[in-house]
Structure formats: structure tokens, C-alpha cells
PDB file of C-alpha atoms in Angstrom:
ATOM      1  CA  MET H   1      69.670 213.163 146.670  1.00 68.00           C
ATOM      2  CA  LEU H   2      71.587 210.312 147.159  1.00 70.00           C
ATOM      3  CA  GLU H   3      71.720 210.083 150.583  1.00 81.00           C
ATOM      4  CA  ALA H   4      67.769 210.241 150.721  1.00 80.00           C
ATOM      5  CA  PHE H   5      67.736 207.386 148.342  1.00 76.00           C
ATOM      6  CA  LYS H   6      70.057 205.383 150.642  1.00 78.00           C
ATOM      7  CA  ARG H   7      67.780 206.064 153.970  1.00 81.00           C
ATOM      8  CA  LYS H   8      64.960 205.127 151.625  1.00 86.00           C
ATOM      9  CA  LYS H   9      66.591 201.548 150.659  1.00 84.00           C
ATOM     10  CA  VAL H  10      67.645 201.045 154.434  1.00 84.00           C
ATOM     11  CA  LYS H  11      64.241 201.386 155.750  1.00 86.00           C
ATOM     12  CA  LYS H  12      62.871 199.676 153.054  1.00 89.00           C
ATOM     13  CA  VAL H  13      65.385 196.784 154.128  1.00 87.00           C
ATOM     14  CA  VAL H  14      64.840 196.799 157.623  1.00 88.00           C
ATOM     15  CA  ARG H  15      60.938 196.866 157.072  1.00 90.00           C
ATOM     16  CA  LEU H  16      61.232 193.667 155.400  1.00 90.00           C
ATOM     17  CA  ILE H  17      63.227 192.106 157.887  1.00 88.00           C
ATOM     18  CA  GLN H  18      60.795 193.175 160.602  1.00 90.00           C
ATOM     19  CA  ALA H  19      58.103 191.673 158.317  1.00 92.00           C
ATOM     20  CA  TYR H  20      60.198 188.360 158.182  1.00 91.00           C
ATOM     21  CA  LYS H  21      61.039 188.790 161.948  1.00 90.00           C
ATOM     22  CA  ALA H  22      57.313 189.081 162.877  1.00 92.00           C
ATOM     23  CA  VAL H  23      55.701 186.003 160.556  1.00 93.00           C
ATOM     24  CA  PHE H  24      58.632 183.525 161.351  1.00 90.00           C
ATOM     25  CA  THR H  25      59.006 183.963 164.999  1.00 89.00           C
ATOM     26  CA  SER H  26      55.234 183.162 165.688  1.00 91.00           C
ATOM     27  CA  GLU H  27      54.252 179.791 166.493  1.00 91.00           C
ATOM     28  CA  ASP H  28      52.860 179.539 162.787  1.00 93.00           C
ATOM     29  CA  GLY H  29      55.942 180.645 161.482  1.00 92.00           C
ATOM     30  CA  ARG H  30      57.804 177.649 163.267  1.00 89.00           C
ATOM     31  CA  LEU H  31      55.458 175.432 161.965  1.00 92.00           C
ATOM     32  CA  ILE H  32      56.085 176.553 158.441  1.00 93.00           C
ATOM     33  CA  LEU H  33      59.701 176.536 158.808  1.00 91.00           C
ATOM     34  CA  GLN H  34      59.562 172.985 160.181  1.00 90.00           C
ATOM     35  CA  ASP H  35      58.012 172.137 157.198  1.00 92.00           C
ATOM     36  CA  LEU H  36      59.879 174.249 154.980  1.00 92.00           C
ATOM     37  CA  ALA H  37      63.526 172.275 156.246  1.00 90.00           C
ATOM     38  CA  GLU H  38      61.733 168.896 155.280  1.00 89.00           C
ATOM     39  CA  LYS H  39      60.603 169.920 151.649  1.00 90.00           C
ATOM     40  CA  CYS H  40      63.916 171.970 151.530  1.00 89.00           C
ATOM     41  CA  SER H  41      65.786 168.555 152.247  1.00 82.00           C
ATOM     42  CA  MET H  42      67.775 170.570 155.002  1.00 83.00           C
ATOM     43  CA  LEU H  43      68.875 167.098 156.628  1.00 79.00           C
ATOM     44  CA  SER H  44      69.347 165.221 153.476  1.00 78.00           C
ATOM     45  CA  PRO H  45      72.042 165.064 151.034  1.00 74.00           C
ATOM     46  CA  VAL H  46      71.074 167.151 147.979  1.00 71.00           C
ATOM     47  CA  THR H  47      74.493 166.092 145.691  1.00 71.00           C
ATOM     48  CA  ASP H  48      72.794 163.391 142.648  1.00 65.00           C
ATOM     49  CA  ILE H  49      75.423 160.696 143.275  1.00 68.00           C
ATOM     50  CA  SER H  50      74.115 158.574 140.501  1.00 72.00           C
ATOM     51  CA  ASN H  51      76.081 161.490 138.363  1.00 67.00           C
ATOM     52  CA  PRO H  52      79.972 160.693 138.370  1.00 70.00           C
ATOM     53  CA  THR H  53      80.562 164.292 138.327  1.00 67.00           C
ATOM     54  CA  GLY H  54      78.788 164.560 141.833  1.00 59.00           C
ATOM     55  CA  PHE H  55      76.796 167.593 140.160  1.00 67.00           C
ATOM     56  CA  SER H  56      73.604 167.292 138.206  1.00 76.00           C
ATOM     57  CA  ALA H  57      70.420 169.464 137.213  1.00 78.00           C
ATOM     58  CA  ALA H  58      68.846 167.530 140.407  1.00 76.00           C
ATOM     59  CA  SER H  59      71.631 168.679 142.905  1.00 78.00           C
ATOM     60  CA  ALA H  60      71.530 172.559 141.551  1.00 81.00           C
ATOM     61  CA  PHE H  61      67.145 172.119 142.116  1.00 85.00           C
ATOM     62  CA  PHE H  62      67.723 170.697 145.570  1.00 84.00           C
ATOM     63  CA  ASP H  63      70.660 173.792 146.049  1.00 86.00           C
ATOM     64  CA  GLY H  64      68.061 176.481 145.391  1.00 89.00           C
ATOM     65  CA  LYS H  65      65.532 175.117 147.457  1.00 90.00           C
ATOM     66  CA  ARG H  66      68.296 174.959 150.370  1.00 88.00           C
ATOM     67  CA  ALA H  67      69.339 178.291 149.513  1.00 90.00           C
ATOM     68  CA  ALA H  68      65.802 179.637 149.855  1.00 92.00           C
ATOM     69  CA  PHE H  69      65.283 178.161 153.154  1.00 90.00           C
ATOM     70  CA  LEU H  70      68.634 179.809 154.335  1.00 88.00           C
ATOM     71  CA  ASP H  71      67.457 182.978 153.248  1.00 90.00           C
ATOM     72  CA  ILE H  72      64.676 182.788 155.248  1.00 91.00           C
ATOM     73  CA  ILE H  73      66.478 182.123 158.061  1.00 87.00           C
ATOM     74  CA  LYS H  74      68.657 184.803 157.747  1.00 86.00           C
ATOM     75  CA  MET H  75      66.033 187.364 157.684  1.00 86.00           C
ATOM     76  CA  SER H  76      64.524 186.288 160.165  1.00 86.00           C
ATOM     77  CA  ALA H  77      67.311 186.651 162.528  1.00 75.00           C
ATOM     78  CA  CYS H  78      66.891 182.611 163.286  1.00 72.00           C
ATOM     79  CA  ASP H  79      70.388 182.348 165.730  1.00 73.00           C
ATOM     80  CA  GLU H  80      71.757 179.100 165.623  1.00 73.00           C
ATOM     81  CA  ARG H  81      70.802 177.582 168.408  1.00 78.00           C
ATOM     82  CA  LYS H  82      67.101 178.387 167.164  1.00 78.00           C
ATOM     83  CA  LEU H  83      68.107 176.745 163.914  1.00 77.00           C
ATOM     84  CA  VAL H  84      69.290 173.296 165.440  1.00 80.00           C
ATOM     85  CA  ASP H  85      66.244 172.896 167.722  1.00 83.00           C
ATOM     86  CA  LEU H  86      64.023 173.724 164.521  1.00 80.00           C
ATOM     87  CA  LEU H  87      66.080 170.948 162.796  1.00 81.00           C
ATOM     88  CA  GLN H  88      66.330 168.477 165.350  1.00 84.00           C
ATOM     89  CA  GLU H  89      62.471 168.694 165.936  1.00 84.00           C
ATOM     90  CA  THR H  90      61.881 168.429 162.101  1.00 81.00           C
ATOM     91  CA  GLU H  91      63.709 165.357 161.855  1.00 81.00           C
ATOM     92  CA  ARG H  92      61.520 163.752 164.997  1.00 84.00           C
ATOM     93  CA  ASN H  93      58.559 164.576 163.475  1.00 82.00           C
ATOM     94  CA  LYS H  94      59.452 163.106 160.277  1.00 76.00           C
ATOM     95  CA  ASN H  95      60.689 159.673 162.569  1.00 76.00           C
ATOM     96  CA  GLU H  96      57.081 159.433 163.998  1.00 76.00           C
ATOM     97  CA  GLU H  97      55.302 159.343 160.881  1.00 67.00           C
TER      98      GLU H  97
END
């Protein structure tokens, strides 16, 4: 019974990873990732320097946004080279505006 539960759980995780890959490896998915990279401050400091301890609710908020973005990257099996390319393209687009 425990083995059947584990197999079912593994199948669910595999299916979820496949769904992430299908969505975020598409051209539309790439555009969404670029948008999220900018909105999640992936290329900006997130530490609130106005706070002498360097950590505040604002820092935690932005760190949480980054963590969500990185979870999407992990689940979609985006490798390091693709991530660097994505972030560089996001930065170029930001500078063009």
C-alpha cells in the first residue's frame, strides 16, 4: 500500500514537471519568464539598505518573489546557460525602454 502511494506521488511530481517544461519552454513561456525576472527583481539587490540590520519586511517580500521565480526555473528544468541568457535579455529589454 505504501509503495502504491509512493508511485502515485512520483507520477504526480513527474507530470507536474512535464507541465512546467511544456509551459515555460515555449516562446510564450519565455516571454512570461522575462516579465517575471523583472518583476521579481532578479537583477536588483533585494536587501533593504534603509534598515540598519539590512533585513526588513521589504527584504523578505522581495526575497519571496525571487524564491517563487527560482522555483519556476527549477521546475521547468531551465539550465544555467538558458537562465543567464534569459536574464541578459531581460536586462537589455529593460535598458531599451
